[in-house]
JSON list of C-alpha atoms in Angstrom, two decimals:
[
{"chain": "K", "resi": 1, "resn": "GLU", "atom": "CA", "xyz": [6.38, -6.84, 19.29]},
{"chain": "K", "resi": 2, "resn": "THR", "atom": "CA", "xyz": [3.62, -7.70, 16.75]},
{"chain": "K", "resi": 3, "resn": "GLY", "atom": "CA", "xyz": [3.00, -7.25, 13.17]},
{"chain": "K", "resi": 4, "resn": "VAL", "atom": "CA", "xyz": [5.28, -4.80, 10.44]},
{"chain": "K", "resi": 5, "resn": "THR", "atom": "CA", "xyz": [7.93, -2.87, 11.72]},
{"chain": "K", "resi": 6, "resn": "GLN", "atom": "CA", "xyz": [10.31, -0.47, 9.80]},
{"chain": "K", "resi": 7, "resn": "THR", "atom": "CA", "xyz": [13.24, 1.28, 10.54]},
{"chain": "K", "resi": 8, "resn": "PRO", "atom": "CA", "xyz": [14.47, 3.76, 10.58]},
{"chain": "K", "resi": 9, "resn": "ARG", "atom": "CA", "xyz": [10.67, 5.44, 10.68]},
{"chain": "K", "resi": 10, "resn": "HIS", "atom": "CA", "xyz": [12.73, 8.97, 9.01]},
{"chain": "K", "resi": 11, "resn": "LEU", "atom": "CA", "xyz": [15.72, 9.58, 7.22]},
{"chain": "K", "resi": 12, "resn": "VAL", "atom": "CA", "xyz": [17.53, 12.39, 5.67]},
{"chain": "K", "resi": 13, "resn": "MET", "atom": "CA", "xyz": [20.54, 11.52, 3.34]},
{"chain": "K", "resi": 14, "resn": "GLY", "atom": "CA", "xyz": [22.54, 13.19, 1.00]},
{"chain": "K", "resi": 15, "resn": "MET", "atom": "CA", "xyz": [23.17, 12.22, -2.74]},
{"chain": "K", "resi": 16, "resn": "THR", "atom": "CA", "xyz": [27.01, 10.89, -1.68]},
{"chain": "K", "resi": 17, "resn": "ASN", "atom": "CA", "xyz": [25.52, 8.85, 1.49]},
{"chain": "K", "resi": 18, "resn": "LYS", "atom": "CA", "xyz": [24.68, 5.06, 1.56]},
{"chain": "K", "resi": 19, "resn": "LYS", "atom": "CA", "xyz": [22.07, 4.07, 4.03]},
{"chain": "K", "resi": 20, "resn": "SER", "atom": "CA", "xyz": [19.91, 0.91, 4.67]},
{"chain": "K", "resi": 21, "resn": "LEU", "atom": "CA", "xyz": [15.86, 0.69, 5.23]},
{"chain": "K", "resi": 22, "resn": "LYS", "atom": "CA", "xyz": [15.24, -2.11, 7.39]},
{"chain": "K", "resi": 23, "resn": "CYS", "atom": "CA", "xyz": [11.86, -4.60, 7.64]},
{"chain": "K", "resi": 24, "resn": "GLU", "atom": "CA", "xyz": [11.19, -6.86, 10.19]},
{"chain": "K", "resi": 25, "resn": "GLN", "atom": "CA", "xyz": [7.95, -8.82, 9.72]},
{"chain": "K", "resi": 26, "resn": "HIS", "atom": "CA", "xyz": [6.43, -10.89, 12.93]},
{"chain": "K", "resi": 27, "resn": "LEU", "atom": "CA", "xyz": [3.23, -12.40, 11.23]},
{"chain": "K", "resi": 28, "resn": "GLY", "atom": "CA", "xyz": [5.27, -15.85, 10.05]},
{"chain": "K", "resi": 29, "resn": "HIS", "atom": "CA", "xyz": [4.50, -14.86, 6.29]},
{"chain": "K", "resi": 30, "resn": "ASN", "atom": "CA", "xyz": [6.74, -16.20, 4.00]},
{"chain": "K", "resi": 31, "resn": "ALA", "atom": "CA", "xyz": [6.50, -12.91, 1.15]},
{"chain": "K", "resi": 32, "resn": "MET", "atom": "CA", "xyz": [7.81, -9.41, 1.54]},
{"chain": "K", "resi": 33, "resn": "TYR", "atom": "CA", "xyz": [7.28, -6.65, -0.50]},
{"chain": "K", "resi": 34, "resn": "TRP", "atom": "CA", "xyz": [8.85, -3.31, -0.60]},
{"chain": "K", "resi": 35, "resn": "TYR", "atom": "CA", "xyz": [7.09, -0.38, -2.00]},
{"chain": "K", "resi": 36, "resn": "LYS", "atom": "CA", "xyz": [7.35, 3.63, -3.31]},
{"chain": "K", "resi": 37, "resn": "GLN", "atom": "CA", "xyz": [4.99, 6.45, -2.41]},
{"chain": "K", "resi": 38, "resn": "SER", "atom": "CA", "xyz": [5.17, 9.88, -3.93]},
{"chain": "K", "resi": 39, "resn": "ALA", "atom": "CA", "xyz": [2.53, 11.76, -3.56]},
{"chain": "K", "resi": 40, "resn": "LYS", "atom": "CA", "xyz": [0.12, 12.09, -5.93]},
{"chain": "K", "resi": 41, "resn": "LYS", "atom": "CA", "xyz": [1.30, 8.96, -7.82]},
{"chain": "K", "resi": 42, "resn": "PRO", "atom": "CA", "xyz": [0.13, 5.48, -6.87]},
{"chain": "K", "resi": 43, "resn": "LEU", "atom": "CA", "xyz": [1.77, 2.48, -4.56]},
{"chain": "K", "resi": 44, "resn": "GLU", "atom": "CA", "xyz": [4.64, 1.55, -6.52]},
{"chain": "K", "resi": 45, "resn": "LEU", "atom": "CA", "xyz": [5.64, -1.89, -5.92]},
{"chain": "K", "resi": 46, "resn": "MET", "atom": "CA", "xyz": [9.76, -2.25, -6.45]},
{"chain": "K", "resi": 47, "resn": "PHE", "atom": "CA", "xyz": [10.41, -5.77, -5.25]},
{"chain": "K", "resi": 48, "resn": "VAL", "atom": "CA", "xyz": [9.18, -9.40, -4.11]},
{"chain": "K", "resi": 49, "resn": "TYR", "atom": "CA", "xyz": [10.16, -12.16, -2.29]},
{"chain": "K", "resi": 50, "resn": "ASN", "atom": "CA", "xyz": [9.18, -15.67, -1.70]},
{"chain": "K", "resi": 51, "resn": "PHE", "atom": "CA", "xyz": [10.37, -18.01, 0.56]},
{"chain": "K", "resi": 52, "resn": "LYS", "atom": "CA", "xyz": [13.80, -15.38, 0.57]},
{"chain": "K", "resi": 53, "resn": "GLU", "atom": "CA", "xyz": [14.28, -15.48, -3.41]},
{"chain": "K", "resi": 54, "resn": "GLN", "atom": "CA", "xyz": [13.45, -12.09, -5.67]},
{"chain": "K", "resi": 55, "resn": "THR", "atom": "CA", "xyz": [10.24, -12.76, -7.48]},
{"chain": "K", "resi": 56, "resn": "GLU", "atom": "CA", "xyz": [9.61, -9.76, -8.55]},
{"chain": "K", "resi": 57, "resn": "ASN", "atom": "CA", "xyz": [11.70, -6.42, -9.63]},
{"chain": "K", "resi": 58, "resn": "ASN", "atom": "CA", "xyz": [9.73, -3.75, -11.13]},
{"chain": "K", "resi": 59, "resn": "SER", "atom": "CA", "xyz": [12.46, -1.79, -13.37]},
{"chain": "K", "resi": 60, "resn": "VAL", "atom": "CA", "xyz": [13.74, -0.58, -10.06]},
{"chain": "K", "resi": 61, "resn": "PRO", "atom": "CA", "xyz": [17.02, 1.57, -10.73]},
{"chain": "K", "resi": 62, "resn": "SER", "atom": "CA", "xyz": [20.30, -0.45, -9.60]},
{"chain": "K", "resi": 63, "resn": "ARG", "atom": "CA", "xyz": [20.90, 2.77, -6.50]},
{"chain": "K", "resi": 64, "resn": "PHE", "atom": "CA", "xyz": [18.19, 0.53, -4.64]},
{"chain": "K", "resi": 65, "resn": "SER", "atom": "CA", "xyz": [18.95, -2.61, -3.65]},
{"chain": "K", "resi": 66, "resn": "PRO", "atom": "CA", "xyz": [17.74, -4.83, -1.72]},
{"chain": "K", "resi": 67, "resn": "GLU", "atom": "CA", "xyz": [18.51, -7.71, 0.43]},
{"chain": "K", "resi": 68, "resn": "CYS", "atom": "CA", "xyz": [16.18, -10.19, 1.94]},
{"chain": "K", "resi": 69, "resn": "PRO", "atom": "CA", "xyz": [18.46, -12.64, 4.29]},
{"chain": "K", "resi": 70, "resn": "ASN", "atom": "CA", "xyz": [15.05, -14.66, 5.84]},
{"chain": "K", "resi": 71, "resn": "SER", "atom": "CA", "xyz": [11.83, -14.91, 5.76]},
{"chain": "K", "resi": 72, "resn": "SER", "atom": "CA", "xyz": [11.25, -12.23, 8.34]},
{"chain": "K", "resi": 73, "resn": "HIS", "atom": "CA", "xyz": [13.52, -9.85, 7.21]},
{"chain": "K", "resi": 74, "resn": "LEU", "atom": "CA", "xyz": [14.38, -6.96, 4.20]},
{"chain": "K", "resi": 75, "resn": "PHE", "atom": "CA", "xyz": [16.56, -4.60, 3.82]},
{"chain": "K", "resi": 76, "resn": "LEU", "atom": "CA", "xyz": [16.81, -1.81, 1.17]},
{"chain": "K", "resi": 77, "resn": "HIS", "atom": "CA", "xyz": [20.07, -0.65, 0.85]},
{"chain": "K", "resi": 78, "resn": "LEU", "atom": "CA", "xyz": [20.32, 3.36, -0.79]},
{"chain": "K", "resi": 79, "resn": "HIS", "atom": "CA", "xyz": [23.22, 4.68, -2.60]},
{"chain": "K", "resi": 80, "resn": "THR", "atom": "CA", "xyz": [23.92, 7.81, -5.14]},
{"chain": "K", "resi": 81, "resn": "LEU", "atom": "CA", "xyz": [19.77, 8.68, -4.75]},
{"chain": "K", "resi": 82, "resn": "GLN", "atom": "CA", "xyz": [18.60, 11.57, -6.19]},
{"chain": "K", "resi": 83, "resn": "PRO", "atom": "CA", "xyz": [16.34, 14.20, -4.76]},
{"chain": "K", "resi": 84, "resn": "GLU", "atom": "CA", "xyz": [13.26, 12.73, -6.90]},
{"chain": "K", "resi": 85, "resn": "ASP", "atom": "CA", "xyz": [13.63, 9.02, -4.93]},
{"chain": "K", "resi": 86, "resn": "SER", "atom": "CA", "xyz": [12.49, 11.09, -2.07]},
{"chain": "K", "resi": 87, "resn": "ALA", "atom": "CA", "xyz": [9.24, 9.08, -0.84]},
{"chain": "K", "resi": 88, "resn": "LEU", "atom": "CA", "xyz": [7.73, 7.17, 1.79]},
{"chain": "K", "resi": 89, "resn": "TYR", "atom": "CA", "xyz": [8.84, 3.41, 1.10]},
{"chain": "K", "resi": 90, "resn": "LEU", "atom": "CA", "xyz": [6.80, 0.63, 2.79]},
{"chain": "K", "resi": 91, "resn": "CYS", "atom": "CA", "xyz": [7.63, -2.67, 3.55]},
{"chain": "K", "resi": 92, "resn": "ALA", "atom": "CA", "xyz": [4.58, -5.12, 3.68]},
{"chain": "K", "resi": 93, "resn": "SER", "atom": "CA", "xyz": [4.50, -9.55, 4.13]},
{"chain": "K", "resi": 94, "resn": "SER", "atom": "CA", "xyz": [2.16, -11.54, 3.31]},
{"chain": "K", "resi": 95, "resn": "GLN", "atom": "CA", "xyz": [1.51, -14.82, 3.93]},
{"chain": "K", "resi": 96, "resn": "ASP", "atom": "CA", "xyz": [1.48, -16.91, 0.65]},
{"chain": "K", "resi": 97, "resn": "GLY", "atom": "CA", "xyz": [4.74, -17.72, -0.78]},
{"chain": "K", "resi": 98, "resn": "THR", "atom": "CA", "xyz": [3.51, -18.55, -3.80]},
{"chain": "K", "resi": 99, "resn": "GLY", "atom": "CA", "xyz": [3.76, -15.84, -6.18]},
{"chain": "K", "resi": 100, "resn": "ALA", "atom": "CA", "xyz": [-0.07, -15.97, -5.67]},
{"chain": "K", "resi": 101, "resn": "PRO", "atom": "CA", "xyz": [-1.62, -12.80, -5.05]},
{"chain": "K", "resi": 102, "resn": "ASP", "atom": "CA", "xyz": [-2.78, -12.35, -0.84]},
{"chain": "K", "resi": 103, "resn": "THR", "atom": "CA", "xyz": [-3.71, -10.10, 1.62]},
{"chain": "K", "resi": 104, "resn": "GLN", "atom": "CA", "xyz": [-0.87, -7.82, 2.62]},
{"chain": "K", "resi": 105, "resn": "TYR", "atom": "CA", "xyz": [0.09, -6.29, 5.67]},
{"chain": "K", "resi": 106, "resn": "PHE", "atom": "CA", "xyz": [2.29, -2.86, 5.77]},
{"chain": "K", "resi": 107, "resn": "GLY", "atom": "CA", "xyz": [4.24, -1.15, 7.99]},
{"chain": "K", "resi": 108, "resn": "PRO", "atom": "CA", "xyz": [4.36, 1.79, 8.91]},
{"chain": "K", "resi": 109, "resn": "GLY", "atom": "CA", "xyz": [7.08, 3.20, 6.13]},
{"chain": "K", "resi": 110, "resn": "THR", "atom": "CA", "xyz": [10.25, 4.46, 6.24]},
{"chain": "K", "resi": 111, "resn": "ARG", "atom": "CA", "xyz": [9.89, 8.28, 4.87]},
{"chain": "K", "resi": 112, "resn": "LEU", "atom": "CA", "xyz": [12.80, 9.39, 3.27]},
{"chain": "K", "resi": 113, "resn": "THR", "atom": "CA", "xyz": [14.39, 13.07, 1.99]},
{"chain": "K", "resi": 114, "resn": "VAL", "atom": "CA", "xyz": [17.36, 13.23, -0.42]},
{"chain": "K", "resi": 115, "resn": "LEU", "atom": "CA", "xyz": [19.03, 16.74, -0.25]},
{"chain": "O", "resi": 1, "resn": "THR", "atom": "CA", "xyz": [-1.72, -2.62, -18.44]},
{"chain": "O", "resi": 2, "resn": "GLN", "atom": "CA", "xyz": [-4.44, -2.79, -15.24]},
{"chain": "O", "resi": 3, "resn": "LEU", "atom": "CA", "xyz": [-5.08, 0.44, -13.67]},
{"chain": "O", "resi": 4, "resn": "LEU", "atom": "CA", "xyz": [-7.53, 1.64, -11.17]},
{"chain": "O", "resi": 5, "resn": "GLU", "atom": "CA", "xyz": [-8.60, 4.95, -10.97]},
{"chain": "O", "resi": 6, "resn": "GLN", "atom": "CA", "xyz": [-10.52, 6.39, -7.76]},
{"chain": "O", "resi": 7, "resn": "SER", "atom": "CA", "xyz": [-12.26, 9.48, -7.32]},
{"chain": "O", "resi": 8, "resn": "PRO", "atom": "CA", "xyz": [-12.74, 11.83, -6.12]},
{"chain": "O", "resi": 9, "resn": "GLN", "atom": "CA", "xyz": [-8.77, 12.32, -5.54]},
{"chain": "O", "resi": 10, "resn": "PHE", "atom": "CA", "xyz": [-9.55, 14.55, -2.14]},
{"chain": "O", "resi": 11, "resn": "LEU", "atom": "CA", "xyz": [-12.77, 15.00, -0.51]},
{"chain": "O", "resi": 12, "resn": "SER", "atom": "CA", "xyz": [-12.88, 17.40, 2.74]},
{"chain": "O", "resi": 13, "resn": "ILE", "atom": "CA", "xyz": [-16.22, 17.57, 4.24]},
{"chain": "O", "resi": 14, "resn": "GLN", "atom": "CA", "xyz": [-18.12, 18.62, 8.34]},
{"chain": "O", "resi": 15, "resn": "GLU", "atom": "CA", "xyz": [-18.35, 15.61, 10.49]},
{"chain": "O", "resi": 16, "resn": "GLY", "atom": "CA", "xyz": [-22.37, 14.19, 10.43]},
{"chain": "O", "resi": 17, "resn": "GLU", "atom": "CA", "xyz": [-21.99, 13.89, 6.27]},
{"chain": "O", "resi": 18, "resn": "ASN", "atom": "CA", "xyz": [-22.19, 11.08, 4.32]},
{"chain": "O", "resi": 19, "resn": "LEU", "atom": "CA", "xyz": [-19.54, 10.45, 1.32]},
{"chain": "O", "resi": 20, "resn": "THR", "atom": "CA", "xyz": [-19.32, 7.67, -1.37]},
{"chain": "O", "resi": 21, "resn": "VAL", "atom": "CA", "xyz": [-15.43, 7.09, -2.87]},
{"chain": "O", "resi": 22, "resn": "TYR", "atom": "CA", "xyz": [-15.10, 5.27, -5.90]},
{"chain": "O", "resi": 23, "resn": "CYS", "atom": "CA", "xyz": [-12.93, 2.74, -7.22]},
{"chain": "O", "resi": 24, "resn": "ASN", "atom": "CA", "xyz": [-13.06, 1.88, -11.17]},
{"chain": "O", "resi": 25, "resn": "SER", "atom": "CA", "xyz": [-11.37, 0.13, -13.86]},
{"chain": "O", "resi": 26, "resn": "SER", "atom": "CA", "xyz": [-11.32, -1.50, -17.41]},
{"chain": "O", "resi": 27, "resn": "SER", "atom": "CA", "xyz": [-10.51, -4.98, -16.01]},
{"chain": "O", "resi": 28, "resn": "VAL", "atom": "CA", "xyz": [-12.25, -7.34, -14.09]},
{"chain": "O", "resi": 29, "resn": "PHE", "atom": "CA", "xyz": [-10.07, -8.49, -10.55]},
{"chain": "O", "resi": 30, "resn": "SER", "atom": "CA", "xyz": [-10.76, -11.51, -9.01]},
{"chain": "O", "resi": 31, "resn": "SER", "atom": "CA", "xyz": [-11.09, -9.69, -5.68]},
{"chain": "O", "resi": 32, "resn": "LEU", "atom": "CA", "xyz": [-10.68, -5.79, -4.40]},
{"chain": "O", "resi": 33, "resn": "GLN", "atom": "CA", "xyz": [-9.38, -4.38, -1.35]},
{"chain": "O", "resi": 34, "resn": "TRP", "atom": "CA", "xyz": [-9.61, -1.62, 0.20]},
{"chain": "O", "resi": 35, "resn": "TYR", "atom": "CA", "xyz": [-7.34, -0.07, 3.00]},
{"chain": "O", "resi": 36, "resn": "ARG", "atom": "CA", "xyz": [-6.67, 3.05, 5.09]},
{"chain": "O", "resi": 37, "resn": "GLN", "atom": "CA", "xyz": [-4.04, 4.69, 5.41]},
{"chain": "O", "resi": 38, "resn": "GLU", "atom": "CA", "xyz": [-3.44, 6.94, 8.57]},
{"chain": "O", "resi": 39, "resn": "PRO", "atom": "CA", "xyz": [-0.74, 9.97, 7.89]},
{"chain": "O", "resi": 40, "resn": "GLY", "atom": "CA", "xyz": [2.39, 8.54, 9.28]},
{"chain": "O", "resi": 41, "resn": "GLU", "atom": "CA", "xyz": [1.48, 4.73, 8.91]},
{"chain": "O", "resi": 42, "resn": "GLY", "atom": "CA", "xyz": [1.24, 2.01, 6.47]},
{"chain": "O", "resi": 43, "resn": "PRO", "atom": "CA", "xyz": [-1.79, 1.08, 4.58]},
{"chain": "O", "resi": 44, "resn": "VAL", "atom": "CA", "xyz": [-4.04, -0.84, 6.92]},
{"chain": "O", "resi": 45, "resn": "LEU", "atom": "CA", "xyz": [-7.04, -3.45, 5.23]},
{"chain": "O", "resi": 46, "resn": "LEU", "atom": "CA", "xyz": [-10.63, -2.49, 5.36]},
{"chain": "O", "resi": 47, "resn": "VAL", "atom": "CA", "xyz": [-12.11, -5.40, 3.85]},
{"chain": "O", "resi": 48, "resn": "THR", "atom": "CA", "xyz": [-11.78, -7.74, 0.59]},
{"chain": "O", "resi": 49, "resn": "VAL", "atom": "CA", "xyz": [-15.04, -8.45, -1.63]},
{"chain": "O", "resi": 50, "resn": "VAL", "atom": "CA", "xyz": [-14.95, -11.48, -3.71]},
{"chain": "O", "resi": 51, "resn": "THR", "atom": "CA", "xyz": [-18.42, -11.56, -5.49]},
{"chain": "O", "resi": 52, "resn": "GLY", "atom": "CA", "xyz": [-19.72, -9.43, -8.23]},
{"chain": "O", "resi": 53, "resn": "GLY", "atom": "CA", "xyz": [-22.19, -7.76, -6.62]},
{"chain": "O", "resi": 54, "resn": "GLU", "atom": "CA", "xyz": [-21.13, -7.95, -2.96]},
{"chain": "O", "resi": 55, "resn": "VAL", "atom": "CA", "xyz": [-21.86, -5.81, -0.39]},
{"chain": "O", "resi": 56, "resn": "LYS", "atom": "CA", "xyz": [-20.43, -5.46, 2.96]},
{"chain": "O", "resi": 57, "resn": "LYS", "atom": "CA", "xyz": [-20.45, -3.38, 5.73]},
{"chain": "O", "resi": 58, "resn": "LEU", "atom": "CA", "xyz": [-18.15, -2.66, 8.10]},
{"chain": "O", "resi": 59, "resn": "LYS", "atom": "CA", "xyz": [-20.04, -0.03, 11.18]},
{"chain": "O", "resi": 60, "resn": "ARG", "atom": "CA", "xyz": [-20.56, 3.34, 9.53]},
{"chain": "O", "resi": 61, "resn": "LEU", "atom": "CA", "xyz": [-18.41, 1.87, 6.12]},
{"chain": "O", "resi": 62, "resn": "THR", "atom": "CA", "xyz": [-20.52, 0.16, 3.64]},
{"chain": "O", "resi": 63, "resn": "PHE", "atom": "CA", "xyz": [-18.27, -1.49, 0.34]},
{"chain": "O", "resi": 64, "resn": "GLN", "atom": "CA", "xyz": [-19.57, -2.78, -2.79]},
{"chain": "O", "resi": 65, "resn": "PHE", "atom": "CA", "xyz": [-18.23, -4.82, -5.49]},
{"chain": "O", "resi": 66, "resn": "GLY", "atom": "CA", "xyz": [-19.59, -4.44, -8.72]},
{"chain": "O", "resi": 67, "resn": "ASP", "atom": "CA", "xyz": [-21.80, -6.65, -10.89]},
{"chain": "O", "resi": 68, "resn": "ALA", "atom": "CA", "xyz": [-18.90, -7.58, -13.57]},
{"chain": "O", "resi": 69, "resn": "ARG", "atom": "CA", "xyz": [-15.94, -6.87, -10.95]},
{"chain": "O", "resi": 70, "resn": "LYS", "atom": "CA", "xyz": [-14.50, -3.77, -12.91]},
{"chain": "O", "resi": 71, "resn": "ASP", "atom": "CA", "xyz": [-15.20, -1.27, -10.00]},
{"chain": "O", "resi": 72, "resn": "SER", "atom": "CA", "xyz": [-16.96, -0.73, -6.21]},
{"chain": "O", "resi": 73, "resn": "SER", "atom": "CA", "xyz": [-17.96, 1.82, -4.25]},
{"chain": "O", "resi": 74, "resn": "LEU", "atom": "CA", "xyz": [-17.24, 3.09, -0.81]},
{"chain": "O", "resi": 75, "resn": "HIS", "atom": "CA", "xyz": [-19.54, 4.55, 1.47]},
{"chain": "O", "resi": 76, "resn": "ILE", "atom": "CA", "xyz": [-19.17, 6.35, 4.80]},
{"chain": "O", "resi": 77, "resn": "THR", "atom": "CA", "xyz": [-22.30, 7.76, 6.74]},
{"chain": "O", "resi": 78, "resn": "ALA", "atom": "CA", "xyz": [-21.82, 9.75, 9.06]},
{"chain": "O", "resi": 79, "resn": "ALA", "atom": "CA", "xyz": [-18.58, 10.96, 8.97]},
{"chain": "O", "resi": 80, "resn": "GLN", "atom": "CA", "xyz": [-16.58, 11.31, 11.86]},
{"chain": "O", "resi": 81, "resn": "PRO", "atom": "CA", "xyz": [-13.13, 13.11, 12.12]},
{"chain": "O", "resi": 82, "resn": "GLY", "atom": "CA", "xyz": [-11.57, 9.46, 13.14]},
{"chain": "O", "resi": 83, "resn": "ASP", "atom": "CA", "xyz": [-12.48, 8.48, 9.41]},
{"chain": "O", "resi": 84, "resn": "THR", "atom": "CA", "xyz": [-9.44, 11.17, 7.90]},
{"chain": "O", "resi": 85, "resn": "GLY", "atom": "CA", "xyz": [-7.11, 9.73, 5.63]},
{"chain": "O", "resi": 86, "resn": "LEU", "atom": "CA", "xyz": [-5.75, 8.01, 2.44]},
{"chain": "O", "resi": 87, "resn": "TYR", "atom": "CA", "xyz": [-8.06, 5.80, 1.57]},
{"chain": "O", "resi": 88, "resn": "LEU", "atom": "CA", "xyz": [-6.78, 2.58, -1.23]},
{"chain": "O", "resi": 89, "resn": "CYS", "atom": "CA", "xyz": [-8.82, 0.01, -2.99]},
{"chain": "O", "resi": 90, "resn": "ALA", "atom": "CA", "xyz": [-6.65, -2.77, -4.51]},
{"chain": "O", "resi": 91, "resn": "GLY", "atom": "CA", "xyz": [-7.24, -5.30, -7.36]},
{"chain": "O", "resi": 92, "resn": "GLU", "atom": "CA", "xyz": [-6.27, -8.74, -7.66]},
{"chain": "O", "resi": 93, "resn": "GLY", "atom": "CA", "xyz": [-4.33, -9.19, -10.64]},
{"chain": "O", "resi": 94, "resn": "THR", "atom": "CA", "xyz": [-2.77, -12.29, -12.07]},
{"chain": "O", "resi": 95, "resn": "TYR", "atom": "CA", "xyz": [-0.06, -12.18, -10.19]},
{"chain": "O", "resi": 96, "resn": "LYS", "atom": "CA", "xyz": [-0.05, -9.01, -7.47]},
{"chain": "O", "resi": 97, "resn": "TYR", "atom": "CA", "xyz": [-2.41, -6.54, -6.11]},
{"chain": "O", "resi": 98, "resn": "ILE", "atom": "CA", "xyz": [-2.65, -3.29, -8.08]},
{"chain": "O", "resi": 99, "resn": "PHE", "atom": "CA", "xyz": [-3.39, -0.28, -5.89]},
{"chain": "O", "resi": 100, "resn": "GLY", "atom": "CA", "xyz": [-5.41, 2.25, -6.76]},
{"chain": "O", "resi": 101, "resn": "THR", "atom": "CA", "xyz": [-4.77, 6.38, -6.96]},
{"chain": "O", "resi": 102, "resn": "GLY", "atom": "CA", "xyz": [-6.17, 7.06, -3.82]},
{"chain": "O", "resi": 103, "resn": "THR", "atom": "CA", "xyz": [-8.97, 9.09, -2.30]},
{"chain": "O", "resi": 104, "resn": "ARG", "atom": "CA", "xyz": [-7.42, 12.10, 0.49]},
{"chain": "O", "resi": 105, "resn": "LEU", "atom": "CA", "xyz": [-11.02, 12.50, 3.05]},
{"chain": "O", "resi": 106, "resn": "LYS", "atom": "CA", "xyz": [-10.41, 15.05, 5.10]},
{"chain": "O", "resi": 107, "resn": "VAL", "atom": "CA", "xyz": [-13.42, 15.06, 7.95]},
{"chain": "O", "resi": 108, "resn": "LEU", "atom": "CA", "xyz": [-13.67, 18.58, 9.79]},
{"chain": "O", "resi": 109, "resn": "ALA", "atom": "CA", "xyz": [-14.90, 18.55, 13.58]}
]
């Protein structure tokens, strides 16, 4: 397996469910990111982790809870979501864990639908 | 706040036509990247431009970074159905890359 992988690729959940999205990178990178991509909106950066430490949280509601157990894995735990949270959730990784901008490599995304 | 506006938002053309998409900002960026995102996939990096006035070519794609490093363009010559996708520009901000609004291109056979 190479690159950045995400599971599941598609997820349908009710507003009262709890689910988790998983991201794994096989590139030896030190930084990992969660983005939200909605129709007609630019990519929205949600969270950034550098060397397993969260370095950015862009005012994301607490119903989204990230977890980064090591530099290769990133999770997004979801609970009591709203229909407007339906979107494509993209994970990305980059080499530099110091916080300076560098090229990001994206996974294929998880298409989330909240009923 | 640094913003990147892309135009047009949508473009539908016939195979063989040429096209240009634009990425504009009032902010100066240290570098700018272009990505293509195909349906059901994540964005894939096409190119990074770092010098004002720089032109880079990738087969039928020509990328230009504005002299003032506030804007960029992507020109596709003789478009093919395989060029269909969402084209995103991303400017290097102080702490992170800022993504543009995107241009959705459809090339009809």
